[in-house]
Tab-separated table of C-alpha atoms and ligand atoms in Angstrom:
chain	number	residue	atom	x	y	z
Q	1	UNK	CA	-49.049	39.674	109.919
Q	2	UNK	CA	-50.390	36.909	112.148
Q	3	UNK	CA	-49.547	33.659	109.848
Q	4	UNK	CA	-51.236	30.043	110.836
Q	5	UNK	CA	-49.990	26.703	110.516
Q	6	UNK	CA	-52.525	23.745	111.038
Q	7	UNK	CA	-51.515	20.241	111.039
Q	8	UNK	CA	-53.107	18.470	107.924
Q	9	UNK	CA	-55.034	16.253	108.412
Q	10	UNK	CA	-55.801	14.172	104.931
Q	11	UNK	CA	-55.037	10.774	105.461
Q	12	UNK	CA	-51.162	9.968	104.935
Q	13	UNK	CA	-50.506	13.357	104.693
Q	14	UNK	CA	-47.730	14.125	106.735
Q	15	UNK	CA	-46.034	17.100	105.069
Q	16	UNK	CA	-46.251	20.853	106.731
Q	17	UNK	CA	-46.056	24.184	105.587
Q	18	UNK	CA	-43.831	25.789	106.803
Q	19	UNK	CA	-40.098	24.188	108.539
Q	20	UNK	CA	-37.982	26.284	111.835
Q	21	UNK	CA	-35.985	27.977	108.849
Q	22	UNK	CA	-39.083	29.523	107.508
Q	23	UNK	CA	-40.182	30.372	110.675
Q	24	UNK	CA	-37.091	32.440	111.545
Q	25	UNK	CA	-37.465	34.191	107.797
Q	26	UNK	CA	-41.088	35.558	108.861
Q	27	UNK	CA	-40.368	36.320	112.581
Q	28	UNK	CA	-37.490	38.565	111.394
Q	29	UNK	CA	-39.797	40.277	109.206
Q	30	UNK	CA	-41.357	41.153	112.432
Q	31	UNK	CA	-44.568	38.329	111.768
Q	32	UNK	CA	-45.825	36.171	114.698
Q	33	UNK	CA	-46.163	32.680	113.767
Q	34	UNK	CA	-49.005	30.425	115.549
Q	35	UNK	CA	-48.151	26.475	114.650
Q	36	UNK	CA	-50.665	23.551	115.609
Q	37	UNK	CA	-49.330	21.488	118.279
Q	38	UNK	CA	-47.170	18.322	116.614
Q	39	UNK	CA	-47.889	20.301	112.975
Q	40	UNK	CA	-43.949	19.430	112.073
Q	41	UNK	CA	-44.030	15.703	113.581
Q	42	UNK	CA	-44.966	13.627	110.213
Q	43	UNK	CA	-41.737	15.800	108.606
Q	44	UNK	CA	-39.434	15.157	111.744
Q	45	UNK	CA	-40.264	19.039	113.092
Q	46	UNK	CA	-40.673	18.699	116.792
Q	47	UNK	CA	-42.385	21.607	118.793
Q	48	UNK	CA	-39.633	22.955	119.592
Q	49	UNK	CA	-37.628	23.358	117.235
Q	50	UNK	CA	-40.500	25.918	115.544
Q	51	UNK	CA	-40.264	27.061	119.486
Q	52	UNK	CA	-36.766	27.556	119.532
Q	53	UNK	CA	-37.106	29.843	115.954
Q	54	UNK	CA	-39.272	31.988	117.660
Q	55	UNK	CA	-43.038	30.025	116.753
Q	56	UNK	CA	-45.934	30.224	118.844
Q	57	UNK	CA	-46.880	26.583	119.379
Q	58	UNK	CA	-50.971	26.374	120.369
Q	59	UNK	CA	-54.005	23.957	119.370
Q	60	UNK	CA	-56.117	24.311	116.496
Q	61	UNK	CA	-58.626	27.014	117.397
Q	62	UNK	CA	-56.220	29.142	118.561
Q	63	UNK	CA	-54.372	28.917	115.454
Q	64	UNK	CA	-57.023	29.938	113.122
Q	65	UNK	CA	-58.652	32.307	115.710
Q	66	UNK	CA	-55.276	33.939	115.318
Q	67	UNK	CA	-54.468	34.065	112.229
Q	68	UNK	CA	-54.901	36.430	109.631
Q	69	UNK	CA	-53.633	33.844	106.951
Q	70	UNK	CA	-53.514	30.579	107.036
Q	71	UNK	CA	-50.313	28.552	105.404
Q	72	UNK	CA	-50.531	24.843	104.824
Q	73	UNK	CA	-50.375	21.910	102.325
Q	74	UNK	CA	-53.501	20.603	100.954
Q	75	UNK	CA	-56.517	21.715	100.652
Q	76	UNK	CA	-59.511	22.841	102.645
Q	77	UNK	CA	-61.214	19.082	104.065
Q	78	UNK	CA	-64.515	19.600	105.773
Q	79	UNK	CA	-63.759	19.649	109.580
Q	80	UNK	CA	-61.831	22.443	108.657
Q	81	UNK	CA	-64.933	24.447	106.674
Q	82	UNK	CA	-66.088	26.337	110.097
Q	83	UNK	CA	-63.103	27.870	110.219
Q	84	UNK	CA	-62.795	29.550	107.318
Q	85	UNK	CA	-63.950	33.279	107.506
Q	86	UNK	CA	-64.206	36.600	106.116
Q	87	UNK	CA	-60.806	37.880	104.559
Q	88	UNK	CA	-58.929	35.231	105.955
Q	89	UNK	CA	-56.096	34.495	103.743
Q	90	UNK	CA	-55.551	31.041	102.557
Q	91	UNK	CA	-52.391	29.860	100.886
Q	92	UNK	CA	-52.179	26.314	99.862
Q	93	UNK	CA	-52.573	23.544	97.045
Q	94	UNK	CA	-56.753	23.692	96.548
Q	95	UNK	CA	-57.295	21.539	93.328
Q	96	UNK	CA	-61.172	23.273	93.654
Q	97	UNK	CA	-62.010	22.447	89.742
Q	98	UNK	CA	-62.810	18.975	91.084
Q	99	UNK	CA	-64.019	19.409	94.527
Q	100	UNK	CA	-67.414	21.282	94.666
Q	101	UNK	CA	-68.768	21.353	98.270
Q	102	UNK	CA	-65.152	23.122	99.466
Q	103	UNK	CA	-65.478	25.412	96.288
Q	104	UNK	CA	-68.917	26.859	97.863
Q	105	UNK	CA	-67.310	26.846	101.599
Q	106	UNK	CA	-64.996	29.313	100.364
Q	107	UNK	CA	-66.911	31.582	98.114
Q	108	UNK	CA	-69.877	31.672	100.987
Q	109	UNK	CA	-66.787	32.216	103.668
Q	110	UNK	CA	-65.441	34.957	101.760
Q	111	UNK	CA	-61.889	33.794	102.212
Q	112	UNK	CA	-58.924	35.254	100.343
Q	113	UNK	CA	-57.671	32.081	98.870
Q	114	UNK	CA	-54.473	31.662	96.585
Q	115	UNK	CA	-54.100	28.166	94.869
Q	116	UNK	CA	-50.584	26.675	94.947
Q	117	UNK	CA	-51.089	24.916	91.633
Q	118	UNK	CA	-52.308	28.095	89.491
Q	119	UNK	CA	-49.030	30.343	90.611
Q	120	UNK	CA	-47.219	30.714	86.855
Q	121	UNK	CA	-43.797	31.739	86.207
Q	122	UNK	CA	-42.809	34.674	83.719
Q	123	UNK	CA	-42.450	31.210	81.099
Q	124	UNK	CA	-46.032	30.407	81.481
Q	125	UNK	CA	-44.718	27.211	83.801
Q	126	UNK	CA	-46.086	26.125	87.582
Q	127	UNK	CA	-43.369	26.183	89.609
Q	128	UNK	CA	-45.051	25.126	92.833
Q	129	UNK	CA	-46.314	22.341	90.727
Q	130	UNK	CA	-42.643	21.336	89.980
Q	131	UNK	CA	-41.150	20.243	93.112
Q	132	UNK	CA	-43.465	17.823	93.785
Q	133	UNK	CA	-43.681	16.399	90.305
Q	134	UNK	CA	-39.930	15.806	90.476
Q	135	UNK	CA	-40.215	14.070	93.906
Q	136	UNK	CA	-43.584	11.872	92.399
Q	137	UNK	CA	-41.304	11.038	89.589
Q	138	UNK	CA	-38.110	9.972	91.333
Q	139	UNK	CA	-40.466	8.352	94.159
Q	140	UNK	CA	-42.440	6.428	91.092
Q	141	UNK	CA	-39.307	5.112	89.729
Q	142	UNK	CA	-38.160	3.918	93.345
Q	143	UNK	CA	-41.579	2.112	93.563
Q	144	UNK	CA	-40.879	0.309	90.335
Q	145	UNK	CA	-37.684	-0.852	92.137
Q	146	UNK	CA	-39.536	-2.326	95.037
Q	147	UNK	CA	-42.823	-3.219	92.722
Q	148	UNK	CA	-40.442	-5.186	90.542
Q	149	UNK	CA	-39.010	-7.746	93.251
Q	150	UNK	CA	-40.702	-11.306	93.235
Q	151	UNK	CA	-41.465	-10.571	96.899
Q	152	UNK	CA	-43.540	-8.122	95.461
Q	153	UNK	CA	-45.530	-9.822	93.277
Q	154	UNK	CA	-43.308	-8.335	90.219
Q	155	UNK	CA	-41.067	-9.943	87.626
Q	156	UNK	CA	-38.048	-10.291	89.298
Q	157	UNK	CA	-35.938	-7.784	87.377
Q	158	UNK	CA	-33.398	-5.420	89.571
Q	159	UNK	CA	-33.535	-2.024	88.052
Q	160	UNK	CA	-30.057	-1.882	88.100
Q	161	UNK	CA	-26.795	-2.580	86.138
Q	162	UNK	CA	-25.427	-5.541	87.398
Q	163	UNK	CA	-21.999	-7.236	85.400
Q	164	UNK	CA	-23.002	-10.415	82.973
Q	165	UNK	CA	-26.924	-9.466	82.807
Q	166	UNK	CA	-29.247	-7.112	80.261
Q	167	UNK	CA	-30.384	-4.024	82.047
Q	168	UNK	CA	-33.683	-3.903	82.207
Q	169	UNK	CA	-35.612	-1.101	79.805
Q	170	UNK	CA	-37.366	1.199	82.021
Q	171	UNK	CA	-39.614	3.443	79.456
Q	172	UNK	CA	-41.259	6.795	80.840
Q	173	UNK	CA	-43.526	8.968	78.659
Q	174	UNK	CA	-43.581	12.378	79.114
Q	175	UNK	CA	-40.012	14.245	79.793
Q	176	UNK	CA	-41.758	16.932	82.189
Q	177	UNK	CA	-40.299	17.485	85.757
Q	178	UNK	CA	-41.933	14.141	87.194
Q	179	UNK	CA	-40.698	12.631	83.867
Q	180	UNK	CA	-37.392	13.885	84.342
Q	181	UNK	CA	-37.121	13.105	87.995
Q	182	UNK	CA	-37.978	9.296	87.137
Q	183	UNK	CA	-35.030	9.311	84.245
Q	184	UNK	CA	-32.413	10.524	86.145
Q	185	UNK	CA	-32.725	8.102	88.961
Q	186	UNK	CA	-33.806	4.797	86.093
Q	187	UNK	CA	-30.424	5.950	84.170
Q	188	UNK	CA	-28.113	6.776	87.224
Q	189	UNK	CA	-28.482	2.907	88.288
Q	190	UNK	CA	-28.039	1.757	84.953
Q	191	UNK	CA	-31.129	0.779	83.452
Q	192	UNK	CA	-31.834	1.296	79.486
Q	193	UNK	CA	-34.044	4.067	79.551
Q	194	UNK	CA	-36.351	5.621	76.893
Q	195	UNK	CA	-38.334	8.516	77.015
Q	196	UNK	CA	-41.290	9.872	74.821
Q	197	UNK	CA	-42.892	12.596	74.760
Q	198	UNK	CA	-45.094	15.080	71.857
Q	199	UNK	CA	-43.142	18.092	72.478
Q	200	UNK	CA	-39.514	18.370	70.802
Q	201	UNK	CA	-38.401	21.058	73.063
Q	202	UNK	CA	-39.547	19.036	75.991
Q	203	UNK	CA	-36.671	16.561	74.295
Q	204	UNK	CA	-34.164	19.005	73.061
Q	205	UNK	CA	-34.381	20.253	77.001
Q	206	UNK	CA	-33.901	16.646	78.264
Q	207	UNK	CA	-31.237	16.164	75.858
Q	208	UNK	CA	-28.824	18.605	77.729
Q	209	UNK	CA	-30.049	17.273	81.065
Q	210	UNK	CA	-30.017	13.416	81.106
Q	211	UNK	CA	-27.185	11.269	80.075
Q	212	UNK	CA	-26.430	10.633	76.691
Q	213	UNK	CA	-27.501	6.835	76.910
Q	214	UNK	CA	-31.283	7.988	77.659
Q	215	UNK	CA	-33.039	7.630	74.292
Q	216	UNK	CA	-35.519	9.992	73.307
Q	217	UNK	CA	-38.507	9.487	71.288
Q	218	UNK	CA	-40.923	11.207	69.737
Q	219	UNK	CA	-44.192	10.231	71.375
Q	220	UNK	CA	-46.424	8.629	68.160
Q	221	UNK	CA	-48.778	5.635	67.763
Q	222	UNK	CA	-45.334	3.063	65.691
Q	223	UNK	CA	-42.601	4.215	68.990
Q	224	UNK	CA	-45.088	4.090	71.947
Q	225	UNK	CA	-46.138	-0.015	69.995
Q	226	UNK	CA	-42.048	-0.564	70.049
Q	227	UNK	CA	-41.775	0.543	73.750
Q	228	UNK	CA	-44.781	-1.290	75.659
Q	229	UNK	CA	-42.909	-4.786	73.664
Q	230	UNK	CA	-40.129	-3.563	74.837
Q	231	UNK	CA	-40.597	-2.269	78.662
Q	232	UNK	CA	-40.080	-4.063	82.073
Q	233	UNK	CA	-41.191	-0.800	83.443
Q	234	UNK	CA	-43.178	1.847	81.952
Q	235	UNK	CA	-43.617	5.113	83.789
Q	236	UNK	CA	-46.361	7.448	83.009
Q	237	UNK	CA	-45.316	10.930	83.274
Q	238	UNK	CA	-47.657	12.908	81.286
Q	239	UNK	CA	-50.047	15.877	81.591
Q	240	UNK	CA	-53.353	14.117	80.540
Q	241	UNK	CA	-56.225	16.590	78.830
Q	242	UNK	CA	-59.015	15.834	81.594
Q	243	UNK	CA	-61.906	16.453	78.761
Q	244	UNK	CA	-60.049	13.546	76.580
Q	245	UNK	CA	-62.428	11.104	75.522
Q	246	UNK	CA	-59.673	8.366	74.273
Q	247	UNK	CA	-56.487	6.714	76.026
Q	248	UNK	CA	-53.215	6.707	74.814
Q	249	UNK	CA	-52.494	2.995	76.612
Q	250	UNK	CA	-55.671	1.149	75.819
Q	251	UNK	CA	-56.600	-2.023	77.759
Q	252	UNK	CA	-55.665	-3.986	74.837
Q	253	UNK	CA	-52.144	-2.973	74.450
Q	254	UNK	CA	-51.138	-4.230	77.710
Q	255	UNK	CA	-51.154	-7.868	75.760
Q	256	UNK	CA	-48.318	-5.939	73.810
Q	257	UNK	CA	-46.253	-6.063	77.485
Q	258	UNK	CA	-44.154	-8.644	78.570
Q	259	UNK	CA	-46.196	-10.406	81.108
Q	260	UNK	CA	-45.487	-9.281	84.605
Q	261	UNK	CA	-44.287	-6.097	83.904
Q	262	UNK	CA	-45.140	-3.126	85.969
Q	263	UNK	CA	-47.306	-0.258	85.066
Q	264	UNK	CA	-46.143	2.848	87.275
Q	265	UNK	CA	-49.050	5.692	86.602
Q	266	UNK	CA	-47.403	8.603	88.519
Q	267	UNK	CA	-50.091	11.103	86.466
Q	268	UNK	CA	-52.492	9.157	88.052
Q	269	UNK	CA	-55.545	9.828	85.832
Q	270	UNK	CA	-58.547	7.396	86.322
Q	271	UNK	CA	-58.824	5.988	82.939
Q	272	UNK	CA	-56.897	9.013	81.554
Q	273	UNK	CA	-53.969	8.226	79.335
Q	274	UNK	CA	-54.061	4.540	80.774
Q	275	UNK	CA	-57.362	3.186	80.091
Q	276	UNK	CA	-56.842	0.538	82.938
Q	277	UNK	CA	-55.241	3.186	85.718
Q	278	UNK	CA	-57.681	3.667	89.034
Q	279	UNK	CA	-55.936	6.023	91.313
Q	280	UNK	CA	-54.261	3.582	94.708
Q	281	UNK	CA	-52.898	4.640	97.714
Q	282	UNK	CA	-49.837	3.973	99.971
Q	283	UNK	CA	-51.806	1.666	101.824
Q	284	UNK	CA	-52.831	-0.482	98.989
Q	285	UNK	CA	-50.711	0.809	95.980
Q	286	UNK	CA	-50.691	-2.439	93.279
Q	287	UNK	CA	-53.034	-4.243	91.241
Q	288	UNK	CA	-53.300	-6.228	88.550
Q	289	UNK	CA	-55.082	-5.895	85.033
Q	290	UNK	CA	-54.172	-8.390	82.216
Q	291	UNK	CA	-51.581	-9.991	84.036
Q	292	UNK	CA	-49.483	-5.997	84.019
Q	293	UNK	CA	-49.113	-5.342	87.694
Q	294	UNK	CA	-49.939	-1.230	88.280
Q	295	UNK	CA	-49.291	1.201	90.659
Q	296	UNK	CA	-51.406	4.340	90.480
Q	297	UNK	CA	-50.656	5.928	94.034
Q	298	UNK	CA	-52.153	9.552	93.668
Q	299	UNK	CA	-49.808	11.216	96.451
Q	300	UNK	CA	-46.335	9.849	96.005
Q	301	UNK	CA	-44.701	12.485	98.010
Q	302	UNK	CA	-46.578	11.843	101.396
Q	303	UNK	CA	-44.326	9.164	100.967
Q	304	UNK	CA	-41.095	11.366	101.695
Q	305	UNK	CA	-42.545	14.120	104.005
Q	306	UNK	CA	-39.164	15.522	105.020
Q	307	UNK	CA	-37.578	15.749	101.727
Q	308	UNK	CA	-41.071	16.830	99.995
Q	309	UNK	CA	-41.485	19.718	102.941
Q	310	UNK	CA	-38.030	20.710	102.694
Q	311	UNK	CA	-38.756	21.028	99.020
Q	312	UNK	CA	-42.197	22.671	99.055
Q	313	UNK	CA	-41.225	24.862	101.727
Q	314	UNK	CA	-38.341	26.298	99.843
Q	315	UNK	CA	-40.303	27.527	96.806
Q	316	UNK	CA	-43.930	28.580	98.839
Q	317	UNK	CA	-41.820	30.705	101.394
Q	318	UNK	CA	-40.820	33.471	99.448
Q	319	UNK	CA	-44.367	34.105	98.033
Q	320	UNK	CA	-45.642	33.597	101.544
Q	321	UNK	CA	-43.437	36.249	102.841
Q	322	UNK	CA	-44.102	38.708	100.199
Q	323	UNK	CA	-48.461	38.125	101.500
Q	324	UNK	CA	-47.408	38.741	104.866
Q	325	UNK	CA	-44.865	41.786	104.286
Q	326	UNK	CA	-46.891	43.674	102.019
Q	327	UNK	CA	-50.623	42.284	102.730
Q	328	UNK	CA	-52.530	40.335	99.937
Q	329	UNK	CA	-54.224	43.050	98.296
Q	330	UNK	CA	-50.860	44.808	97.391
Q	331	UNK	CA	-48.960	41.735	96.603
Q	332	UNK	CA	-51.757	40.189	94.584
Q	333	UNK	CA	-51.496	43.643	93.053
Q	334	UNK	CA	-47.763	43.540	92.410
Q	335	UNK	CA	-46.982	40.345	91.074
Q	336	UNK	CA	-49.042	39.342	88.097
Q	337	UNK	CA	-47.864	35.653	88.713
Q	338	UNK	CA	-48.827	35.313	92.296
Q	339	UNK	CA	-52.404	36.805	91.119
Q	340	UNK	CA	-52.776	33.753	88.609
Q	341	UNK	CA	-53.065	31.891	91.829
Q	342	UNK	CA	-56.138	34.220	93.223
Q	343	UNK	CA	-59.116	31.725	92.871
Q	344	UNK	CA	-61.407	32.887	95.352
Q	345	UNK	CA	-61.501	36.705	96.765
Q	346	UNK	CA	-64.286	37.604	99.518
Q	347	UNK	CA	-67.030	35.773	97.597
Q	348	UNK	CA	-65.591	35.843	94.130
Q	349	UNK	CA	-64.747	32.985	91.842
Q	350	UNK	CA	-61.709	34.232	89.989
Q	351	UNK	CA	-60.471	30.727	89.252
Q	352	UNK	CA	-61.636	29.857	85.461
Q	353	UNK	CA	-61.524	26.270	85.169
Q	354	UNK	CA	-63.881	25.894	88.270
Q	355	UNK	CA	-66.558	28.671	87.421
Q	356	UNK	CA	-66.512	26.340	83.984
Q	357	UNK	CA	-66.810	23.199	85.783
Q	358	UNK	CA	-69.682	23.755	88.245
Q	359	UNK	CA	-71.224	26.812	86.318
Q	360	UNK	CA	-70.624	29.101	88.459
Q	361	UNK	CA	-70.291	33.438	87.746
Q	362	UNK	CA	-66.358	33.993	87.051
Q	363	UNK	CA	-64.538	37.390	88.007
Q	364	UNK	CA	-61.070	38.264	86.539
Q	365	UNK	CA	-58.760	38.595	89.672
Q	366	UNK	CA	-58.096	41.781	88.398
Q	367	UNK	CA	-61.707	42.862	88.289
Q	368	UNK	CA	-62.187	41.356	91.432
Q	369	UNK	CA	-58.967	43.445	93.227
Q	370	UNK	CA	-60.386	46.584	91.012
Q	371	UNK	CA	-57.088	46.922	89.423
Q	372	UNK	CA	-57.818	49.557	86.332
W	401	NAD	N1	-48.942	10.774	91.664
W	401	NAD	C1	-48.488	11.839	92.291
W	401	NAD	O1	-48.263	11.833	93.491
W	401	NAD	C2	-48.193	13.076	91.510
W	401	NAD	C3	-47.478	14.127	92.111
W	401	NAD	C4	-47.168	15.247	91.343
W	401	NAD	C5	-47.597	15.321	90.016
W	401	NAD	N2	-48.323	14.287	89.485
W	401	NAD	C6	-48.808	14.288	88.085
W	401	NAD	O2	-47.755	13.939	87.215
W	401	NAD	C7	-48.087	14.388	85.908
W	401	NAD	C8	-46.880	15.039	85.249
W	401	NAD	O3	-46.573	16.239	85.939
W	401	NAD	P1	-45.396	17.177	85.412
W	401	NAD	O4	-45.320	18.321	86.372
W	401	NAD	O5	-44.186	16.388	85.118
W	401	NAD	O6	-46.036	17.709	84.054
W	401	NAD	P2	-45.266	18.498	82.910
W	401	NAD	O7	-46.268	19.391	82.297
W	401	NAD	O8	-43.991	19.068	83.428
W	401	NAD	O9	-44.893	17.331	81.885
W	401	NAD	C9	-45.842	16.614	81.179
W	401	NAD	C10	-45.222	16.201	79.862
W	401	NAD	O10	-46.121	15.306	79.197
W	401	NAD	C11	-45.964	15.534	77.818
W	401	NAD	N3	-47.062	14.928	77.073
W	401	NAD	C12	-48.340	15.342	76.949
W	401	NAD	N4	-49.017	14.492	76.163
W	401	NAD	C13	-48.155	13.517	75.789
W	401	NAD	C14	-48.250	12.340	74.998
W	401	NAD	N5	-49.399	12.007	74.382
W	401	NAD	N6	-47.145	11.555	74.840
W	401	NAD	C15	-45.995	11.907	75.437
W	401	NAD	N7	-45.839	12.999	76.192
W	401	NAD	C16	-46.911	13.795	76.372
W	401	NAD	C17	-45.882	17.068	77.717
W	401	NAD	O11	-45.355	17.495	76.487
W	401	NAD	C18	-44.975	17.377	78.901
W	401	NAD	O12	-43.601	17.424	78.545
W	401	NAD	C19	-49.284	15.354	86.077
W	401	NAD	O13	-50.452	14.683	85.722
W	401	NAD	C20	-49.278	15.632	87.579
W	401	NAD	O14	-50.559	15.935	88.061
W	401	NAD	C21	-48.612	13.177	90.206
């Protein structure tokens, strides 16, 4: 198979698809590989190092003119919509449930498009999801570190154990992988660190994984009141229900917080769990709401392209090489878990939570690939 890798081109986004290892893993599979000119430069990947693994390096209408799927990061942004075309396949993060125009672009294109973020495990789990979440987590908590610093307009604290002085409490709700992620790092440098969350086997799992200092709470209305009096740091981990009417950190509760001190929303809902969160960026990542100082960056990764490519790369790659050895239609066939990523197929919506959202006519993948 012909496989295509375009530079992205979202602001701060300097990740890639696919690194030189991965391109040696497909050209040995006897694939040609077509990557956009400086594709690998935002991750440290120069030309020709794909080169030297055997890439074709060309500009951007030559890669998608080329290829017969198309292998990238995020999703599809609109001076990319002309070149999306019948059957192409399209493997990335798409996220269509809240983005409507690119949703039509690829059901009137006719794409073959398979979603990152809907790929499950035989557990039921996301593991493309994960990878990142971990990263956003442990790249959260290292924001808190800088956030924190008087320089920075924070309290002062130094998230770290230092002889003679208190630690400071960092508290993180949710113990998921971003949760997780953000623990290990707050505990390994010696902070007191508490973590909620509503699902006791979430615990029991973080139990085995953290150190046995880490306290874990159940997540209620009494221990989340304990833990804002009690945080320098709170880190917001959780997986928000997007049809929630309520909060679970209402404006008001910040006066529970010490003054000045920090609010890291790494779920990054806008007025979702945190009724004061507005998603940030890199550029501009703090602000402050009843004298709590919050930082609500929406792509933590971008900030660690080389680690978070590395890391993507490593669990995409063997679902992209199963596409390209055995062609989408038999893979999609063959492995029920890669199919719960189909969301579009040659003018079919087979992704639920979008045909709900914008009312659109949904097909089961499996109707749609006329498996019996
Ligand atoms: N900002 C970024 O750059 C970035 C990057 C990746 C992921 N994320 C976001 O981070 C969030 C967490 O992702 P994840 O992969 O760790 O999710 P996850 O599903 O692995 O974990 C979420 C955890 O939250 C818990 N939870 C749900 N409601 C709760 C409540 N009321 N109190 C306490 N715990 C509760 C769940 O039980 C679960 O353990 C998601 O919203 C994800 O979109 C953000």
């Amino acid at each position: 198979m012909r496989i295509g890798v375009p530079k992205e081109i979202k602001k701060n986004e300097y990740r890639v698809a696919l690194t030189p290892r991965g391109v040696e893993e497909f050209t040995a599979s006897g694939h040609d590989v077509f990557i956009e000119k400086d594709a690998g430069k935002g991750s440290g990947y120069s030309d020709e190092s794909y080169k030297e693994a055997g890439a074709i390096i060309t500009d951007i209408d030559e890669v998608y003119e080329k290829a017969e799927m198309i292998y990238k990061v995020k999703e599809i942004l609109p001076p990319e919509y002309a070149y999306m075309k019948e059957n192409l396949i399209v493997f990335t993060y798409l996220h269509s449930n809240g983005n409507r125009e690119m949703t039509d672009v690829l059901l009137n294109s006719k794409v073959v498009a398979i979603a990152y973020e809907d790929i499950e495990d035989e557990y039921g789990m996301f593991p493309l999801l994960k990878p990142m979440s971990e990263l956003a987590g442990k790249g959260g908590f290292i924001a808190a570190i800088n956030f924190s610093q008087s320089i920075h307009s924070g309290n002062g604290l130094m998230l770290a154990r230092v002889i003679g002085v208190k630690p400071a409490t960092v508290a993180i709700i949710g113990a998921g992988s971003a949760g997780l992620g953000a623990a290990e790092l707050a505990s390994a440098m010696g902070n007191r660190v508490v973590i909620l969350d509503i699902d006791m086997d979430k615990l029991e799992e973080a139990k085995f994984k953290l150190p046995l200092n880490v306290e874990l709470l159940y997540s209620n209305r009494s221990n989340l009141v304990e833990t804002l009096k009690e945080a320098d740091v709170l880190i917001n981990c959780i997986l928000w229900n997007k049809n929630s009417k309520g909060h679970l950190i209402y404006r008001d509760d910040l006066k529970l917080m010490k003054p000045g001190s920090l609010i890291v929303d790494v779920a990054c809902d806008e007025k979702g769990a945190i009724e004061t969160s507005r998603p940030t960026s890199h550029d501009q990542p703090v602000y402050m709401e009843e004298g709590i100082q919050h930082y609500v960056v929406d792509n933590i990764p971008a900030a660690f392209p080389r680690t978070a490519t590395q890391s993507l790369g490593n669990i995409t790659l063997p679902y992209a090489l199963e596409i390209a050895n055995k062609g989408a239609e038999k893979a999609l066939n063959e492995n029920e878990y890669l199919r719960k990523g189909l969301c579009f197929y040659k003018g079919k919506l087979t992704i639920k939570e979008t045909a709900m959202k914008f009312s659109i006519e949904y097909t089961d993948p499996k109707d749609a690939l006329g498996i019996i």
